[in-house]
């Protein structure tokens, strides 16, 4: 597609449930990033995929968070046993190559945990 | 650890006034990027600076990269209401790690 696509755009779920967030990057972009942004706050890095290399998971806040990227394209961020503090906007970005390339962001998924 | 700080955190200006946000890194950067996030939107890439002392302009926006490649600034001349949003810098280290700054939220009062 023309840009980074994320789904769903909004997700409301009960505490303790698992959620899956999807990111479809720009075609041909080898790098993919996930960030979390709480209301009025900055970007919190979660995970970075680059080609076929092992992902940089250093930003994942707990073992309830995991992400995968299948076939070097679509990525799924999974949050297990959601907690209220997980409520935030989850942003995905992709770029052409290494970290130094400009990132193109999707519109994000707004996650609300009741 | 690596940190990229921005000041101020918030800035309110009258339309027509100038605005500057500053980005400071604890370590030397290989390059720096700037992004703008409109309220309710996602960050959008504005520009990248690579060279020590580099200055780039985009209409009313002027971007500078410090001589030591540890700081950067974004200056907007004669702000307009369309400039409203949060401006983030993103520093890239020699080890190819990227760190987003804390952001400066700009409000322009018409």
PDB file of C-alpha atoms in Angstrom:
ATOM      1  CA  UNK A   1       0.000   0.000   0.000  1.00  0.00           C
ATOM      2  CA  UNK A   2       0.927   3.657  -0.081  1.00  0.00           C
ATOM      3  CA  UNK A   3       1.632   3.904   3.611  1.00  0.00           C
ATOM      4  CA  UNK A   4       1.998   1.939   6.812  1.00  0.00           C
ATOM      5  CA  UNK A   5      -1.300   0.340   7.722  1.00  0.00           C
ATOM      6  CA  UNK A   6      -2.265  -0.616  11.263  1.00  0.00           C
ATOM      7  CA  UNK A   7      -5.287  -2.498  12.523  1.00  0.00           C
ATOM      8  CA  UNK A   8      -7.458  -2.248  14.409  1.00  0.00           C
ATOM      9  CA  UNK A   9      -7.505   1.535  14.748  1.00  0.00           C
ATOM     10  CA  UNK A  10      -9.160   1.204  18.152  1.00  0.00           C
ATOM     11  CA  UNK A  11      -9.338  -1.696  20.551  1.00  0.00           C
ATOM     12  CA  UNK A  12     -11.199  -1.838  23.836  1.00  0.00           C
ATOM     13  CA  UNK A  13     -10.766  -4.937  25.940  1.00  0.00           C
ATOM     14  CA  UNK A  14     -11.092  -6.152  29.493  1.00  0.00           C
ATOM     15  CA  UNK A  15      -8.173  -6.473  31.819  1.00  0.00           C
ATOM     16  CA  UNK A  16      -6.614  -9.916  31.587  1.00  0.00           C
ATOM     17  CA  UNK A  17      -7.483 -10.524  27.947  1.00  0.00           C
ATOM     18  CA  UNK A  18      -4.910 -10.989  25.216  1.00  0.00           C
ATOM     19  CA  UNK A  19      -4.728  -8.579  22.257  1.00  0.00           C
ATOM     20  CA  UNK A  20      -3.065  -8.693  18.862  1.00  0.00           C
ATOM     21  CA  UNK A  21      -2.148  -5.568  16.951  1.00  0.00           C
ATOM     22  CA  UNK A  22      -1.225  -5.707  13.294  1.00  0.00           C
ATOM     23  CA  UNK A  23       1.149  -3.640  11.194  1.00  0.00           C
ATOM     24  CA  UNK A  24       1.511  -3.795   7.432  1.00  0.00           C
ATOM     25  CA  UNK A  25       4.618  -1.819   6.459  1.00  0.00           C
ATOM     26  CA  UNK A  26       5.357  -0.025   3.221  1.00  0.00           C
ATOM     27  CA  UNK A  27       6.258  -2.531   0.527  1.00  0.00           C
ATOM     28  CA  UNK A  28      10.015  -2.950   0.255  1.00  0.00           C
ATOM     29  CA  UNK A  29      10.787  -1.533   3.681  1.00  0.00           C
ATOM     30  CA  UNK A  30      13.073  -3.946   5.485  1.00  0.00           C
ATOM     31  CA  UNK A  31      13.011  -2.219   8.880  1.00  0.00           C
ATOM     32  CA  UNK A  32       9.961  -2.226  11.128  1.00  0.00           C
ATOM     33  CA  UNK A  33       9.527  -0.613  14.548  1.00  0.00           C
ATOM     34  CA  UNK A  34       6.905  -0.704  17.270  1.00  0.00           C
ATOM     35  CA  UNK A  35       6.459   2.178  19.706  1.00  0.00           C
ATOM     36  CA  UNK A  36       4.073   2.936  22.527  1.00  0.00           C
ATOM     37  CA  UNK A  37       2.793   6.431  23.211  1.00  0.00           C
ATOM     38  CA  UNK A  38       0.765   7.294  26.266  1.00  0.00           C
ATOM     39  CA  UNK A  39      -1.473  10.369  26.171  1.00  0.00           C
ATOM     40  CA  UNK A  40       0.599  13.512  25.809  1.00  0.00           C
ATOM     41  CA  UNK A  41       3.845  11.617  26.175  1.00  0.00           C
ATOM     42  CA  UNK A  42       6.796  10.768  23.986  1.00  0.00           C
ATOM     43  CA  UNK A  43       7.557   7.656  21.961  1.00  0.00           C
ATOM     44  CA  UNK A  44       8.570   4.588  23.925  1.00  0.00           C
ATOM     45  CA  UNK A  45      10.563   2.154  21.783  1.00  0.00           C
ATOM     46  CA  UNK A  46       9.362  -1.449  22.012  1.00  0.00           C
ATOM     47  CA  UNK A  47      10.956  -3.605  19.314  1.00  0.00           C
ATOM     48  CA  UNK A  48      12.837  -3.317  16.011  1.00  0.00           C
ATOM     49  CA  UNK A  49      12.996  -5.793  13.116  1.00  0.00           C
ATOM     50  CA  UNK A  50      15.609  -5.494  10.368  1.00  0.00           C
ATOM     51  CA  UNK A  51      15.410  -7.940   7.497  1.00  0.00           C
ATOM     52  CA  UNK A  52      16.116 -11.494   8.596  1.00  0.00           C
ATOM     53  CA  UNK A  53      18.201 -10.469  11.602  1.00  0.00           C
ATOM     54  CA  UNK A  54      17.196 -11.281  15.145  1.00  0.00           C
ATOM     55  CA  UNK A  55      14.904  -8.487  16.391  1.00  0.00           C
ATOM     56  CA  UNK A  56      16.002  -5.934  18.960  1.00  0.00           C
ATOM     57  CA  UNK A  57      13.576  -6.634  21.797  1.00  0.00           C
ATOM     58  CA  UNK A  58      15.285  -4.403  24.323  1.00  0.00           C
ATOM     59  CA  UNK A  59      12.299  -2.067  24.687  1.00  0.00           C
ATOM     60  CA  UNK A  60       9.625  -4.636  25.517  1.00  0.00           C
ATOM     61  CA  UNK A  61       8.401  -3.707  29.023  1.00  0.00           C
ATOM     62  CA  UNK A  62       7.601  -7.238  30.221  1.00  0.00           C
ATOM     63  CA  UNK A  63       7.356 -10.837  29.063  1.00  0.00           C
ATOM     64  CA  UNK A  64       3.642 -10.253  28.415  1.00  0.00           C
ATOM     65  CA  UNK A  65       4.699  -8.402  25.275  1.00  0.00           C
ATOM     66  CA  UNK A  66       5.906 -10.200  22.160  1.00  0.00           C
ATOM     67  CA  UNK A  67       6.088  -9.472  18.467  1.00  0.00           C
ATOM     68  CA  UNK A  68       6.758 -11.346  15.305  1.00  0.00           C
ATOM     69  CA  UNK A  69       7.266 -10.451  11.704  1.00  0.00           C
ATOM     70  CA  UNK A  70       6.314 -13.050   9.162  1.00  0.00           C
ATOM     71  CA  UNK A  71       7.992 -13.233   5.787  1.00  0.00           C
ATOM     72  CA  UNK A  72       9.769  -9.966   6.395  1.00  0.00           C
ATOM     73  CA  UNK A  73       6.546  -8.022   5.953  1.00  0.00           C
ATOM     74  CA  UNK A  74       3.505  -7.960   8.237  1.00  0.00           C
ATOM     75  CA  UNK A  75       4.153  -7.742  11.966  1.00  0.00           C
ATOM     76  CA  UNK A  76       1.958  -8.613  14.931  1.00  0.00           C
ATOM     77  CA  UNK A  77       2.414  -7.228  18.418  1.00  0.00           C
ATOM     78  CA  UNK A  78       0.800  -9.410  21.073  1.00  0.00           C
ATOM     79  CA  UNK A  79       0.052  -8.357  24.619  1.00  0.00           C
ATOM     80  CA  UNK A  80      -0.968 -11.163  26.951  1.00  0.00           C
ATOM     81  CA  UNK A  81      -2.988 -10.759  30.147  1.00  0.00           C
ATOM     82  CA  UNK A  82      -3.478  -7.045  29.523  1.00  0.00           C
ATOM     83  CA  UNK A  83      -3.241  -4.580  32.380  1.00  0.00           C
ATOM     84  CA  UNK A  84      -4.715  -1.094  32.640  1.00  0.00           C
ATOM     85  CA  UNK A  85      -1.255   0.448  32.328  1.00  0.00           C
ATOM     86  CA  UNK A  86      -1.043  -1.068  28.843  1.00  0.00           C
ATOM     87  CA  UNK A  87      -3.592   1.505  27.655  1.00  0.00           C
ATOM     88  CA  UNK A  88      -1.865   3.680  25.056  1.00  0.00           C
ATOM     89  CA  UNK A  89      -1.508   4.266  21.334  1.00  0.00           C
ATOM     90  CA  UNK A  90       0.705   1.648  19.717  1.00  0.00           C
ATOM     91  CA  UNK A  91       2.523   3.020  16.687  1.00  0.00           C
ATOM     92  CA  UNK A  92       4.257   1.044  13.979  1.00  0.00           C
ATOM     93  CA  UNK A  93       6.839   2.524  11.635  1.00  0.00           C
ATOM     94  CA  UNK A  94       8.857   1.195   8.731  1.00  0.00           C
ATOM     95  CA  UNK A  95      11.910   2.398   6.880  1.00  0.00           C
ATOM     96  CA  UNK A  96      13.835   1.450   3.776  1.00  0.00           C
ATOM     97  CA  UNK A  97      16.939   0.119   5.423  1.00  0.00           C
ATOM     98  CA  UNK A  98      18.968   0.667   8.523  1.00  0.00           C
ATOM     99  CA  UNK A  99      18.160   2.809  11.522  1.00  0.00           C
ATOM    100  CA  UNK A 100      19.446   5.984   9.864  1.00  0.00           C
ATOM    101  CA  UNK A 101      16.672   6.026   7.249  1.00  0.00           C
ATOM    102  CA  UNK A 102      13.542   8.151   7.800  1.00  0.00           C
ATOM    103  CA  UNK A 103      10.710   6.291   9.510  1.00  0.00           C
ATOM    104  CA  UNK A 104       7.173   6.256   8.112  1.00  0.00           C
ATOM    105  CA  UNK A 105       4.533   5.842  10.783  1.00  0.00           C
ATOM    106  CA  UNK A 106       1.104   4.298  10.674  1.00  0.00           C
ATOM    107  CA  UNK A 107      -1.918   5.915  12.304  1.00  0.00           C
ATOM    108  CA  UNK A 108      -1.573   3.673  15.335  1.00  0.00           C
ATOM    109  CA  UNK A 109      -3.872   1.463  17.356  1.00  0.00           C
ATOM    110  CA  UNK A 110      -5.510   3.096  20.354  1.00  0.00           C
ATOM    111  CA  UNK A 111      -5.730   0.403  23.043  1.00  0.00           C
ATOM    112  CA  UNK A 112      -7.989   0.862  26.030  1.00  0.00           C
ATOM    113  CA  UNK A 113      -7.990  -1.645  28.856  1.00  0.00           C
ATOM    114  CA  UNK A 114     -11.080  -1.556  31.054  1.00  0.00           C
TER     115      UNK A 114
ATOM    116  CA  UNK B   1      22.541   5.321  29.397  1.00  0.00           C
ATOM    117  CA  UNK B   2      21.891   7.131  26.151  1.00  0.00           C
ATOM    118  CA  UNK B   3      19.413   9.941  26.464  1.00  0.00           C
ATOM    119  CA  UNK B   4      18.092  12.543  24.113  1.00  0.00           C
ATOM    120  CA  UNK B   5      16.467  15.419  25.922  1.00  0.00           C
ATOM    121  CA  UNK B   6      14.431  18.226  24.446  1.00  0.00           C
ATOM    122  CA  UNK B   7      13.616  21.613  25.875  1.00  0.00           C
ATOM    123  CA  UNK B   8      11.228  23.134  26.444  1.00  0.00           C
ATOM    124  CA  UNK B   9       8.637  20.454  27.086  1.00  0.00           C
ATOM    125  CA  UNK B  10       5.847  22.890  26.228  1.00  0.00           C
ATOM    126  CA  UNK B  11       5.774  26.243  24.447  1.00  0.00           C
ATOM    127  CA  UNK B  12       2.862  28.613  23.939  1.00  0.00           C
ATOM    128  CA  UNK B  13       3.387  31.437  21.442  1.00  0.00           C
ATOM    129  CA  UNK B  14       1.272  34.098  19.843  1.00  0.00           C
ATOM    130  CA  UNK B  15       0.784  33.617  16.140  1.00  0.00           C
ATOM    131  CA  UNK B  16       3.591  35.438  14.363  1.00  0.00           C
ATOM    132  CA  UNK B  17       6.134  34.908  17.127  1.00  0.00           C
ATOM    133  CA  UNK B  18       9.200  32.735  16.637  1.00  0.00           C
ATOM    134  CA  UNK B  19       9.707  29.326  18.267  1.00  0.00           C
ATOM    135  CA  UNK B  20      12.774  27.220  18.972  1.00  0.00           C
ATOM    136  CA  UNK B  21      13.159  23.724  20.383  1.00  0.00           C
ATOM    137  CA  UNK B  22      16.488  22.287  21.445  1.00  0.00           C
ATOM    138  CA  UNK B  23      17.646  18.692  21.389  1.00  0.00           C
ATOM    139  CA  UNK B  24      20.595  17.518  23.482  1.00  0.00           C
ATOM    140  CA  UNK B  25      22.297  14.131  23.478  1.00  0.00           C
ATOM    141  CA  UNK B  26      24.512  12.685  26.172  1.00  0.00           C
ATOM    142  CA  UNK B  27      26.756  11.174  23.482  1.00  0.00           C
ATOM    143  CA  UNK B  28      27.940  12.078  19.991  1.00  0.00           C
ATOM    144  CA  UNK B  29      25.467  11.288  17.241  1.00  0.00           C
ATOM    145  CA  UNK B  30      26.103  10.177  13.683  1.00  0.00           C
ATOM    146  CA  UNK B  31      22.987  11.981  12.489  1.00  0.00           C
ATOM    147  CA  UNK B  32      19.748  13.452  13.735  1.00  0.00           C
ATOM    148  CA  UNK B  33      16.202  13.433  12.432  1.00  0.00           C
ATOM    149  CA  UNK B  34      13.248  15.706  13.174  1.00  0.00           C
ATOM    150  CA  UNK B  35       9.590  14.693  13.179  1.00  0.00           C
ATOM    151  CA  UNK B  36       6.318  16.582  13.660  1.00  0.00           C
ATOM    152  CA  UNK B  37       3.228  15.045  15.223  1.00  0.00           C
ATOM    153  CA  UNK B  38      -0.023  16.962  14.809  1.00  0.00           C
ATOM    154  CA  UNK B  39      -2.629  16.554  17.582  1.00  0.00           C
ATOM    155  CA  UNK B  40      -4.322  13.187  17.095  1.00  0.00           C
ATOM    156  CA  UNK B  41      -1.904  12.237  14.338  1.00  0.00           C
ATOM    157  CA  UNK B  42       1.256  10.241  13.916  1.00  0.00           C
ATOM    158  CA  UNK B  43       4.848  11.496  13.668  1.00  0.00           C
ATOM    159  CA  UNK B  44       5.858  12.663  10.217  1.00  0.00           C
ATOM    160  CA  UNK B  45       9.483  12.886   9.122  1.00  0.00           C
ATOM    161  CA  UNK B  46      10.675  16.424   8.449  1.00  0.00           C
ATOM    162  CA  UNK B  47      14.412  16.326   7.831  1.00  0.00           C
ATOM    163  CA  UNK B  48      17.736  14.615   8.563  1.00  0.00           C
ATOM    164  CA  UNK B  49      21.029  16.301   9.421  1.00  0.00           C
ATOM    165  CA  UNK B  50      24.316  14.459   9.031  1.00  0.00           C
ATOM    166  CA  UNK B  51      27.240  16.878   9.006  1.00  0.00           C
ATOM    167  CA  UNK B  52      28.759  18.750  11.901  1.00  0.00           C
ATOM    168  CA  UNK B  53      27.483  22.335  11.907  1.00  0.00           C
ATOM    169  CA  UNK B  54      24.935  21.603   9.198  1.00  0.00           C
ATOM    170  CA  UNK B  55      22.072  24.038   8.665  1.00  0.00           C
ATOM    171  CA  UNK B  56      19.026  23.228   6.567  1.00  0.00           C
ATOM    172  CA  UNK B  57      15.938  25.297   5.840  1.00  0.00           C
ATOM    173  CA  UNK B  58      12.411  24.359   4.902  1.00  0.00           C
ATOM    174  CA  UNK B  59      10.420  27.545   4.307  1.00  0.00           C
ATOM    175  CA  UNK B  60      10.000  29.045   7.796  1.00  0.00           C
ATOM    176  CA  UNK B  61      11.772  26.131   9.530  1.00  0.00           C
ATOM    177  CA  UNK B  62      15.525  26.184  10.163  1.00  0.00           C
ATOM    178  CA  UNK B  63      17.318  23.087  11.446  1.00  0.00           C
ATOM    179  CA  UNK B  64      20.832  23.084  12.895  1.00  0.00           C
ATOM    180  CA  UNK B  65      23.209  20.314  13.932  1.00  0.00           C
ATOM    181  CA  UNK B  66      25.835  21.327  16.468  1.00  0.00           C
ATOM    182  CA  UNK B  67      29.554  21.306  15.762  1.00  0.00           C
ATOM    183  CA  UNK B  68      30.094  18.511  18.292  1.00  0.00           C
ATOM    184  CA  UNK B  69      27.120  16.547  16.866  1.00  0.00           C
ATOM    185  CA  UNK B  70      25.573  16.324  20.332  1.00  0.00           C
ATOM    186  CA  UNK B  71      22.859  18.912  19.959  1.00  0.00           C
ATOM    187  CA  UNK B  72      20.406  20.227  17.430  1.00  0.00           C
ATOM    188  CA  UNK B  73      17.741  22.875  17.151  1.00  0.00           C
ATOM    189  CA  UNK B  74      14.605  23.585  15.189  1.00  0.00           C
ATOM    190  CA  UNK B  75      13.597  27.214  14.754  1.00  0.00           C
ATOM    191  CA  UNK B  76      10.282  28.341  13.306  1.00  0.00           C
ATOM    192  CA  UNK B  77      10.011  31.936  12.142  1.00  0.00           C
ATOM    193  CA  UNK B  78       6.670  33.737  12.395  1.00  0.00           C
ATOM    194  CA  UNK B  79       4.608  30.800  13.653  1.00  0.00           C
ATOM    195  CA  UNK B  80       1.233  29.991  12.144  1.00  0.00           C
ATOM    196  CA  UNK B  81      -1.623  27.965  13.577  1.00  0.00           C
ATOM    197  CA  UNK B  82      -0.676  25.151  11.200  1.00  0.00           C
ATOM    198  CA  UNK B  83       2.599  24.773  13.125  1.00  0.00           C
ATOM    199  CA  UNK B  84       0.743  23.389  16.155  1.00  0.00           C
ATOM    200  CA  UNK B  85       1.929  19.956  17.236  1.00  0.00           C
ATOM    201  CA  UNK B  86       4.711  18.114  18.995  1.00  0.00           C
ATOM    202  CA  UNK B  87       8.191  18.231  17.518  1.00  0.00           C
ATOM    203  CA  UNK B  88      10.481  15.275  18.170  1.00  0.00           C
ATOM    204  CA  UNK B  89      14.143  14.899  17.433  1.00  0.00           C
ATOM    205  CA  UNK B  90      15.617  11.432  16.965  1.00  0.00           C
ATOM    206  CA  UNK B  91      19.319  10.891  17.440  1.00  0.00           C
ATOM    207  CA  UNK B  92      21.144   8.039  15.723  1.00  0.00           C
ATOM    208  CA  UNK B  93      24.367   6.797  17.283  1.00  0.00           C
ATOM    209  CA  UNK B  94      27.374   5.315  15.551  1.00  0.00           C
ATOM    210  CA  UNK B  95      26.192   1.895  16.692  1.00  0.00           C
ATOM    211  CA  UNK B  96      22.996   2.450  14.702  1.00  0.00           C
ATOM    212  CA  UNK B  97      20.751   2.892  17.711  1.00  0.00           C
ATOM    213  CA  UNK B  98      17.988   5.463  17.473  1.00  0.00           C
ATOM    214  CA  UNK B  99      16.686   7.434  20.433  1.00  0.00           C
ATOM    215  CA  UNK B 100      13.666   9.705  20.190  1.00  0.00           C
ATOM    216  CA  UNK B 101      13.745  12.904  22.179  1.00  0.00           C
ATOM    217  CA  UNK B 102      11.116  13.726  24.758  1.00  0.00           C
ATOM    218  CA  UNK B 103       9.353  16.151  22.385  1.00  0.00           C
ATOM    219  CA  UNK B 104       8.286  19.792  22.540  1.00  0.00           C
ATOM    220  CA  UNK B 105       4.589  20.523  22.346  1.00  0.00           C
ATOM    221  CA  UNK B 106       3.902  23.790  20.518  1.00  0.00           C
ATOM    222  CA  UNK B 107       0.669  25.713  20.931  1.00  0.00           C
ATOM    223  CA  UNK B 108       0.050  28.722  18.707  1.00  0.00           C
ATOM    224  CA  UNK B 109      -2.476  31.246  19.952  1.00  0.00           C
ATOM    225  CA  UNK B 110      -4.277  33.015  17.093  1.00  0.00           C
TER     226      UNK B 110
END
